[in-house]
Short mmCIF file of C-alpha atoms in Angstrom, two decimals:
data_model
loop_
_atom_site.label_atom_id
_atom_site.label_comp_id
_atom_site.label_asym_id
_atom_site.label_seq_id
_atom_site.Cartn_x
_atom_site.Cartn_y
_atom_site.Cartn_z
CA MET A 1 111.66 98.22 79.74
CA THR A 2 110.16 96.48 82.57
CA LYS A 3 110.98 92.77 82.86
CA SER A 4 108.33 90.18 82.69
CA PRO A 5 107.76 88.40 85.96
CA TRP A 6 107.22 85.07 83.98
CA ARG A 7 110.80 85.65 82.70
CA LEU A 8 112.07 86.17 86.11
CA PHE A 9 110.41 83.12 87.28
CA ALA A 10 112.38 81.23 84.26
CA VAL A 11 115.61 82.40 85.05
CA LEU A 12 115.27 81.53 89.05
CA ALA A 13 113.91 78.18 88.50
CA LEU A 14 117.45 77.52 86.92
CA PHE A 15 119.42 77.70 90.60
CA PRO A 16 119.24 75.31 92.77
CA VAL A 17 117.69 75.08 96.16
CA PHE A 18 119.28 72.80 98.88
CA ALA A 19 116.69 70.07 100.10
CA MET A 20 113.95 72.33 100.30
CA ALA A 21 110.27 70.67 101.30
CA ALA A 22 107.16 72.53 101.10
CA ASP A 23 106.76 71.82 104.88
CA ARG A 24 109.88 72.58 106.45
CA ASP A 25 110.13 74.62 109.50
CA PRO A 26 110.74 78.45 108.91
CA GLY A 27 113.46 78.34 111.71
CA TYR A 28 115.35 75.59 109.43
CA GLU A 29 118.22 78.04 108.58
CA HIS A 30 118.60 79.33 112.34
CA ASN A 31 119.52 75.58 113.19
CA TRP A 32 122.12 72.89 112.53
CA PRO A 33 119.82 70.38 111.40
CA ASN A 34 122.30 67.87 109.78
CA TRP A 35 125.51 67.16 108.52
CA ARG A 36 127.36 70.55 106.87
CA GLY A 37 124.35 72.66 108.49
CA PRO A 38 121.32 74.12 107.00
CA LEU A 39 122.60 75.25 103.71
CA SER A 40 124.48 71.74 102.84
CA ASN A 41 127.92 73.79 102.52
CA GLY A 42 129.33 74.84 105.92
CA ILE A 43 127.56 77.99 106.34
CA ALA A 44 125.48 79.18 109.25
CA PRO A 45 123.47 81.88 107.30
CA HIS A 46 122.83 83.32 110.72
CA GLY A 47 125.70 82.61 112.84
CA ASP A 48 128.08 84.83 114.96
CA PRO A 49 130.18 82.54 117.18
CA PRO A 50 133.37 83.66 119.09
CA VAL A 51 136.63 84.24 117.19
CA GLU A 52 138.64 83.42 119.97
CA TRP A 53 138.71 80.61 123.07
CA SER A 54 140.62 78.46 125.16
CA ALA A 55 139.90 75.71 127.77
CA THR A 56 139.17 78.77 129.87
CA LYS A 57 138.02 81.48 127.65
CA ASN A 58 134.38 81.45 126.06
CA VAL A 59 133.37 78.06 126.99
CA LYS A 60 129.66 78.37 128.30
CA TRP A 61 129.70 74.57 129.31
CA LYS A 62 131.38 71.69 128.89
CA VAL A 63 130.28 68.20 129.73
CA PRO A 64 131.90 64.65 129.22
CA VAL A 65 130.21 62.42 126.22
CA PRO A 66 130.16 58.33 126.72
CA GLY A 67 131.86 56.05 124.57
CA LYS A 68 133.14 57.31 121.14
CA GLY A 69 131.87 59.05 117.95
CA SER A 70 132.91 61.43 115.41
CA ALA A 71 129.16 62.52 114.23
CA THR A 72 128.93 66.04 114.47
CA PRO A 73 126.33 67.32 116.94
CA ILE A 74 123.30 68.62 115.16
CA VAL A 75 121.02 71.40 117.02
CA TRP A 76 117.45 72.09 116.94
CA GLY A 77 115.64 74.58 119.27
CA ASP A 78 116.97 73.73 122.57
CA ARG A 79 118.37 70.48 122.05
CA ILE A 80 121.75 69.28 120.82
CA PHE A 81 121.62 65.64 119.63
CA VAL A 82 124.70 63.56 119.41
CA LEU A 83 125.45 59.95 118.47
CA THR A 84 128.24 57.64 120.02
CA ALA A 85 129.02 54.15 120.38
CA ILE A 86 129.72 52.74 123.79
CA PRO A 87 131.45 49.36 124.99
CA ALA A 88 128.37 47.87 126.47
CA GLY A 89 130.22 47.01 129.98
CA GLU A 90 130.76 50.79 130.19
CA SER A 91 127.38 51.97 129.15
CA LYS A 92 126.48 52.75 133.13
CA ALA A 93 129.30 55.24 133.00
CA SER A 94 128.41 58.80 133.53
CA GLY A 95 130.83 59.93 130.78
CA GLY A 96 134.12 61.34 129.77
CA SER A 97 135.53 57.42 128.75
CA PHE A 98 137.74 57.94 125.57
CA VAL A 99 137.49 54.20 124.65
CA GLN A 100 140.29 52.99 122.54
CA ARG A 101 139.43 50.81 119.51
CA PRO A 102 140.62 47.25 118.88
CA GLY A 103 143.59 46.77 116.50
CA ARG A 104 143.13 47.15 112.46
CA ASP A 105 143.05 43.04 112.03
CA ARG A 106 140.69 41.92 114.48
CA ALA A 107 136.97 42.92 115.36
CA PRO A 108 135.93 43.34 118.95
CA THR A 109 134.35 40.45 120.38
CA ASP A 110 132.04 42.43 123.02
CA PRO A 111 128.94 44.30 122.34
CA TYR A 112 128.83 48.13 122.01
CA GLN A 113 125.40 49.78 122.62
CA PHE A 114 124.83 52.42 119.52
CA CYS A 115 123.11 55.36 121.34
CA ALA A 116 121.47 58.77 120.75
CA ILE A 117 121.87 61.52 123.13
CA ALA A 118 120.04 64.74 123.57
CA TYR A 119 121.50 67.70 125.69
CA ASP A 120 120.21 70.81 127.01
CA ARG A 121 121.39 73.48 125.01
CA ALA A 122 121.49 76.15 127.78
CA THR A 123 122.98 74.06 130.34
CA GLY A 124 124.80 71.06 128.42
CA ALA A 125 122.79 68.59 130.61
CA GLU A 126 121.69 65.25 129.25
CA VAL A 127 117.94 65.40 128.50
CA TRP A 128 117.65 61.77 127.35
CA ARG A 129 119.80 58.60 126.04
CA LYS A 130 118.44 56.03 124.13
CA VAL A 131 120.09 52.84 123.23
CA ALA A 132 118.95 52.13 119.39
CA THR A 133 120.71 48.74 119.21
CA GLU A 134 123.41 46.81 120.75
CA HIS A 135 125.59 44.64 118.59
CA VAL A 136 129.16 43.09 118.45
CA PRO A 137 130.59 44.84 115.43
CA HIS A 138 131.80 42.70 112.73
CA GLU A 139 134.55 44.97 111.75
CA PRO A 140 137.43 46.68 113.43
CA GLY A 141 137.19 49.76 111.79
CA HIS A 142 140.15 52.09 111.32
CA GLN A 143 142.12 53.22 114.29
CA THR A 144 141.13 56.61 113.77
CA ASN A 145 137.25 56.04 112.92
CA THR A 146 134.42 54.99 115.40
CA PHE A 147 131.34 53.12 115.13
CA ALA A 148 129.46 56.58 115.46
CA SER A 149 130.78 58.46 112.69
CA GLY A 150 127.85 58.96 110.58
CA SER A 151 125.83 62.52 111.73
CA PRO A 152 122.07 62.14 112.34
CA THR A 153 119.63 64.68 110.85
CA THR A 154 116.08 66.20 112.01
CA ASP A 155 113.41 67.93 110.39
CA GLY A 156 112.43 69.56 114.06
CA LYS A 157 109.97 66.58 114.05
CA TYR A 158 111.99 63.52 114.06
CA LEU A 159 115.57 62.59 114.61
CA TYR A 160 116.95 60.51 111.82
CA VAL A 161 119.96 57.96 112.95
CA SER A 162 121.81 55.68 110.69
CA PHE A 163 124.55 53.24 112.40
CA GLY A 164 125.26 51.89 108.90
CA SER A 165 125.54 48.11 109.20
CA TYR A 166 124.11 48.38 112.64
CA GLY A 167 120.71 49.68 111.59
CA VAL A 168 118.89 52.92 110.56
CA PHE A 169 116.26 54.42 113.00
CA ARG A 170 113.69 57.46 113.46
CA PHE A 171 113.13 58.52 117.06
CA ASP A 172 110.97 61.42 117.66
CA LEU A 173 112.45 64.43 119.57
CA GLU A 174 111.64 62.91 123.24
CA GLY A 175 113.57 60.08 122.36
CA ASN A 176 110.79 57.40 121.41
CA LEU A 177 111.65 54.96 118.78
CA ASP A 178 109.41 55.31 115.84
CA TRP A 179 111.00 52.63 113.26
CA LYS A 180 113.83 50.63 112.60
CA VAL A 181 115.57 49.05 109.30
CA ASP A 182 118.42 46.78 108.94
CA LEU A 183 119.88 47.23 105.47
CA GLY A 184 122.55 44.34 105.74
CA ASP A 185 126.09 44.27 106.83
CA MET A 186 128.92 46.43 105.01
CA ARG A 187 132.28 45.08 104.13
CA THR A 188 134.50 48.08 103.82
CA ARG A 189 137.92 48.36 102.54
CA ASN A 190 140.56 46.82 104.80
CA GLY A 191 137.54 46.87 107.26
CA PHE A 192 138.17 50.33 107.81
CA GLY A 193 134.55 51.13 109.11
CA GLU A 194 131.68 53.49 107.97
CA GLY A 195 131.09 56.92 107.79
CA ALA A 196 128.26 58.30 105.49
CA SER A 197 125.55 60.26 107.02
CA PRO A 198 121.98 60.13 105.98
CA VAL A 199 120.14 62.65 104.10
CA LEU A 200 116.43 63.91 104.78
CA HIS A 201 114.39 65.36 102.17
CA GLY A 202 110.83 65.96 102.16
CA ASP A 203 109.11 62.17 103.00
CA ARG A 204 112.60 60.45 102.13
CA LEU A 205 115.59 59.39 103.45
CA ILE A 206 118.59 59.01 101.23
CA VAL A 207 121.04 56.40 102.64
CA ALA A 208 124.47 55.89 100.75
CA TRP A 209 125.76 52.43 100.91
CA ASP A 210 128.97 51.92 99.02
CA HIS A 211 131.17 48.96 100.14
CA GLU A 212 133.31 46.16 99.05
CA GLU A 213 130.40 43.83 97.85
CA ASP A 214 126.87 45.40 96.56
CA SER A 215 127.12 48.69 96.67
CA ALA A 216 123.75 50.64 96.17
CA LEU A 217 121.75 53.99 97.00
CA PHE A 218 118.87 53.75 99.18
CA ALA A 219 115.65 55.93 99.23
CA LEU A 220 113.51 54.93 102.33
CA ASP A 221 110.01 56.23 103.19
CA ALA A 222 110.80 58.85 106.11
CA ASN A 223 107.72 57.89 107.78
CA THR A 224 108.03 53.78 107.66
CA GLY A 225 111.42 53.17 106.74
CA GLU A 226 110.41 51.10 104.02
CA THR A 227 112.68 50.78 100.97
CA ILE A 228 110.94 53.14 98.12
CA TRP A 229 113.81 52.29 95.77
CA LYS A 230 117.17 50.68 95.78
CA VAL A 231 120.02 51.51 92.75
CA PRO A 232 122.95 49.45 92.68
CA ARG A 233 126.32 51.38 92.26
CA ASP A 234 129.83 50.29 90.74
CA GLU A 235 131.65 51.75 93.62
CA PRO A 236 134.03 50.44 95.99
CA THR A 237 133.95 51.99 99.80
CA THR A 238 132.89 55.49 100.31
CA TRP A 239 132.45 57.27 103.13
CA MET A 240 130.78 60.22 101.24
CA THR A 241 127.43 61.86 102.18
CA PRO A 242 125.14 62.79 99.13
CA LEU A 243 123.68 66.13 98.24
CA VAL A 244 120.12 66.56 97.27
CA VAL A 245 119.30 69.88 95.26
CA GLU A 246 116.21 70.77 93.08
CA PHE A 247 117.63 72.40 89.94
CA ASN A 248 115.09 73.27 86.98
CA GLY A 249 112.30 71.73 88.45
CA ARG A 250 113.81 68.50 89.13
CA THR A 251 115.24 67.00 92.48
CA GLN A 252 118.84 65.04 91.89
CA ILE A 253 120.82 63.33 94.37
CA ILE A 254 124.50 63.88 93.88
CA THR A 255 127.20 61.47 94.85
CA ASN A 256 130.81 60.72 94.58
CA GLY A 257 132.84 57.61 94.09
CA THR A 258 136.29 56.27 93.01
CA ASN A 259 134.63 55.24 89.80
CA ARG A 260 132.06 58.05 88.86
CA SER A 261 130.66 61.14 90.31
CA ARG A 262 127.08 60.49 89.62
CA SER A 263 123.38 62.12 90.06
CA TYR A 264 120.25 60.43 90.26
CA ASP A 265 116.59 61.21 89.93
CA PHE A 266 115.16 61.65 93.28
CA GLU A 267 111.99 60.34 92.45
CA SER A 268 112.73 57.31 90.65
CA GLY A 269 116.60 56.67 90.98
CA GLU A 270 117.26 56.68 87.67
CA LEU A 271 120.86 58.04 86.86
CA LEU A 272 121.07 61.21 85.38
CA TRP A 273 124.82 62.03 84.25
CA GLU A 274 128.24 60.72 85.29
CA CYS A 275 131.66 61.72 85.07
CA GLY A 276 135.13 60.01 85.66
CA GLY A 277 138.31 61.47 86.86
CA GLN A 278 138.25 61.09 90.96
CA VAL A 279 140.83 59.47 92.98
CA THR A 280 140.45 56.80 95.55
CA ASN A 281 138.41 56.84 98.99
CA PRO A 282 135.88 59.41 98.41
CA ILE A 283 134.80 60.88 101.86
CA ALA A 284 134.58 64.63 101.15
CA SER A 285 130.57 65.70 100.22
CA PRO A 286 129.41 67.30 97.19
CA LEU A 287 128.73 70.81 96.79
CA VAL A 288 126.53 72.70 94.87
CA LYS A 289 126.37 76.69 93.34
CA ASP A 290 123.90 77.94 90.83
CA ASP A 291 124.09 75.31 88.08
CA LEU A 292 127.53 73.50 88.97
CA ALA A 293 128.05 70.43 91.00
CA TYR A 294 131.61 70.11 92.69
CA CYS A 295 132.87 66.60 93.43
CA MET A 296 136.60 65.79 94.95
CA THR A 297 138.98 63.69 96.41
CA GLY A 298 142.05 63.89 97.60
CA TYR A 299 143.72 60.34 98.27
CA ARG A 300 146.85 59.39 96.33
CA GLY A 301 145.86 61.99 93.94
CA TYR A 302 143.76 65.33 93.52
CA ALA A 303 140.57 65.77 91.82
CA VAL A 304 137.89 68.88 91.71
CA TYR A 305 135.62 68.61 88.87
CA ALA A 306 132.79 71.35 88.28
CA ILE A 307 130.11 69.43 86.80
CA PRO A 308 126.92 71.12 85.39
CA LEU A 309 123.36 70.11 86.86
CA SER A 310 122.29 70.12 83.51
CA ALA A 311 124.56 67.31 82.01
CA GLN A 312 123.09 64.07 80.58
CA GLY A 313 124.74 60.68 80.39
CA ASP A 314 128.52 60.11 80.53
CA VAL A 315 130.51 63.27 80.39
CA THR A 316 133.57 62.10 81.19
CA GLY A 317 136.21 63.67 79.21
CA THR A 318 133.88 66.03 77.29
CA ASP A 319 133.53 69.62 77.22
CA ARG A 320 130.34 69.49 79.35
CA ILE A 321 132.93 69.48 82.21
CA ARG A 322 132.79 73.34 83.24
CA TRP A 323 136.51 73.03 84.64
CA LYS A 324 138.74 70.74 86.93
CA ARG A 325 141.87 70.81 88.86
CA SER A 326 144.14 67.98 89.82
CA ASP A 327 146.49 70.04 91.98
CA VAL A 328 144.26 70.15 94.87
CA GLY A 329 141.60 68.24 96.86
CA PRO A 330 140.47 67.43 100.06
CA TYR A 331 140.72 63.65 101.48
CA ILE A 332 138.66 63.43 104.77
CA ALA A 333 137.86 67.15 105.35
CA SER A 334 134.88 68.49 103.13
CA ALA A 335 135.41 71.70 100.98
CA LEU A 336 133.99 74.96 102.17
CA LEU A 337 131.69 76.69 99.49
CA TYR A 338 131.16 80.79 100.53
CA ASP A 339 129.87 83.21 98.06
CA ASN A 340 131.90 82.61 94.92
CA ARG A 341 134.82 80.69 96.58
CA LEU A 342 135.79 77.40 97.28
CA TYR A 343 137.98 76.86 100.11
CA VAL A 344 139.77 73.68 99.37
CA THR A 345 142.51 71.85 101.44
CA LYS A 346 145.38 69.50 100.11
CA SER A 347 144.38 65.70 101.20
CA ARG A 348 144.43 66.05 105.00
CA GLU A 349 147.14 68.50 105.23
CA SER A 350 146.29 71.85 106.82
CA ILE A 351 147.41 73.80 103.60
CA LEU A 352 144.51 75.67 102.34
CA VAL A 353 143.89 77.10 98.39
CA SER A 354 141.09 79.19 97.54
CA LEU A 355 139.16 78.61 94.16
CA ASN A 356 136.82 80.78 92.07
CA ALA A 357 133.77 78.62 91.96
CA GLU A 358 132.66 79.87 88.79
CA THR A 359 135.87 79.30 86.83
CA GLY A 360 138.28 77.24 89.20
CA GLY A 361 140.75 79.86 88.82
CA THR A 362 143.12 79.97 91.89
CA VAL A 363 142.33 83.28 94.20
CA PHE A 364 145.07 82.56 96.71
CA ASP A 365 147.31 79.53 96.66
CA ALA A 366 148.77 76.94 99.07
CA ALA A 367 148.62 78.74 102.42
CA ARG A 368 149.61 76.93 105.64
CA MET A 369 147.35 77.38 108.18
CA PRO A 370 149.15 78.29 111.68
CA GLY A 371 148.73 75.91 114.45
CA LEU A 372 147.03 73.32 112.70
CA ASN A 373 147.99 69.86 111.35
CA THR A 374 146.04 66.72 110.18
CA LEU A 375 142.65 67.83 109.27
CA TYR A 376 139.65 65.23 109.94
CA ALA A 377 136.76 67.93 110.89
CA SER A 378 135.23 69.97 108.04
CA PRO A 379 135.36 73.66 108.27
CA VAL A 380 132.44 75.85 109.02
CA ALA A 381 132.04 79.74 108.46
CA ALA A 382 129.51 82.81 109.44
CA ARG A 383 129.55 86.22 109.60
CA GLY A 384 132.48 86.48 106.92
CA ARG A 385 134.95 83.96 109.09
CA ILE A 386 135.93 80.45 108.46
CA TYR A 387 136.76 78.05 111.33
CA PHE A 388 139.37 74.83 110.40
CA THR A 389 139.83 72.57 113.19
CA ASP A 390 142.64 70.16 113.42
CA ARG A 391 143.18 66.47 115.09
CA SER A 392 144.78 68.17 118.02
CA GLY A 393 142.12 70.45 118.85
CA ASN A 394 143.31 73.74 117.47
CA THR A 395 141.09 76.05 115.19
CA CYS A 396 142.21 78.48 113.14
CA VAL A 397 139.96 81.25 112.17
CA LEU A 398 140.38 83.00 108.88
CA LYS A 399 138.78 85.85 107.04
CA HIS A 400 136.65 85.42 104.18
CA SER A 401 138.64 87.16 101.91
CA ASP A 402 140.44 87.18 98.20
CA GLN A 403 143.58 87.30 100.39
CA PHE A 404 144.87 84.53 102.91
CA GLU A 405 144.50 86.38 106.62
CA VAL A 406 144.26 84.70 109.96
CA LEU A 407 142.22 85.90 112.65
CA THR A 408 143.62 84.15 115.34
CA THR A 409 144.37 80.09 116.43
CA ASN A 410 142.47 78.66 119.26
CA SER A 411 143.29 75.46 121.32
CA LEU A 412 141.53 72.78 123.34
CA ASP A 413 143.23 70.23 125.14
CA GLU A 414 141.56 67.27 123.48
CA GLY A 415 141.38 65.90 119.99
CA ILE A 416 138.49 66.64 117.81
CA ASP A 417 137.56 65.01 114.72
CA ALA A 418 133.73 65.67 114.79
CA SER A 419 132.92 68.61 112.45
CA PRO A 420 131.56 71.85 114.62
CA ALA A 421 127.96 73.09 114.21
CA ILE A 422 127.40 76.91 114.69
CA VAL A 423 124.02 78.10 115.99
CA GLY A 424 123.76 81.90 116.72
CA ARG A 425 126.29 82.92 118.77
CA GLN A 426 127.41 79.35 119.95
CA MET A 427 129.75 77.00 118.44
CA PHE A 428 129.31 73.20 119.58
CA LEU A 429 132.79 71.18 119.56
CA ARG A 430 132.47 67.44 120.17
CA SER A 431 135.83 66.11 121.04
CA SER A 432 137.21 62.96 121.97
CA GLU A 433 135.69 63.32 125.59
CA HIS A 434 133.39 66.09 125.66
CA LEU A 435 130.88 68.54 123.93
CA TYR A 436 131.82 72.19 124.31
CA CYS A 437 129.59 75.16 124.24
CA ILE A 438 131.73 78.16 122.73
CA GLU A 439 130.05 81.28 123.41
CA ALA A 440 131.31 85.12 123.93
CA PRO A 441 129.52 86.74 127.27
#
């Protein structure tokens, strides 16, 4: 019997669509336009980067980046966009200075220039550099954090940048400032600094503002920077980037937190559902597959929760939670969702567990990735391969499989905290001192 097209439409409407806007450029999935890539899960659907590289092998180009930042590079067309914070006294440097931060208990006394830089994708040449703002930072930040940790985002028309306490900005892709907004100063836990990335959806920019005072979630007008709505959040500091998803005719904003994982209505900011059970210091971004949202933490404990997007109200401790795990969970690096597999690390360690995304069951358990140590960068994937990069600049390449299968481990001679970006046959790695384009001949 032939199925009704209306029934098929109804079934398809139950599945989520990630941050899809009606006027989205058709080349969106062929770029790396934001934190975690075009699908918001670390996957490059049209990518095919090299499996092997070194400081001398498969490096198309390598250019110095001034100042310091751990924001992932984003890519649109023939441009790569990088954020950095440069001590004002060094702002005339051509690049390559790895700026050591002040100690944990004291903030800088000299100003920093908070900059957006555009590089040519073919050659690595700097196309333009713009100082968004200049400030003396009011907090020292953790010794491993930077003043440019939130990644930018683009729709192919404008570049949206959040330096948190130091302002939110929109540039055109030639570097002309369109608007800027000051949302105030954050007071982060122990002065550890900030790190959430802005999320663009349609004509709104979503900005998470979790700190030790009045935490909130903002929806800004992407055309003007004006606040459309602001909702308070009962949360201490997080470094989590929200996830926007359309499900069953409604757009939700999924957030994580120490107290609650939550979903908000995109149009109004109304709280749709919430769920307790996470542990401290949420950093990993939420993920979504089909009708489930995955929220996870991994500091001083572990938590991975699969929560239906159809949930309503407070579902803490109820059978509305599809599944949960308390033996694994990432701390700084986000997890990777590839097909029906969640690749989840244990805290900051290079120990990997693969979970069935539908049931939470273990696919393979507690495998240590060879050559890797502490993880800050989030994993990326393409063409059936998964790339994990550690703080020493080593990248373990795994086969996307039900078994733990290592293809190779590659090494560069510089530390890497920023997550990689994949576009086509190229991978872009932002180290402590340089931006690399990895591409096989």
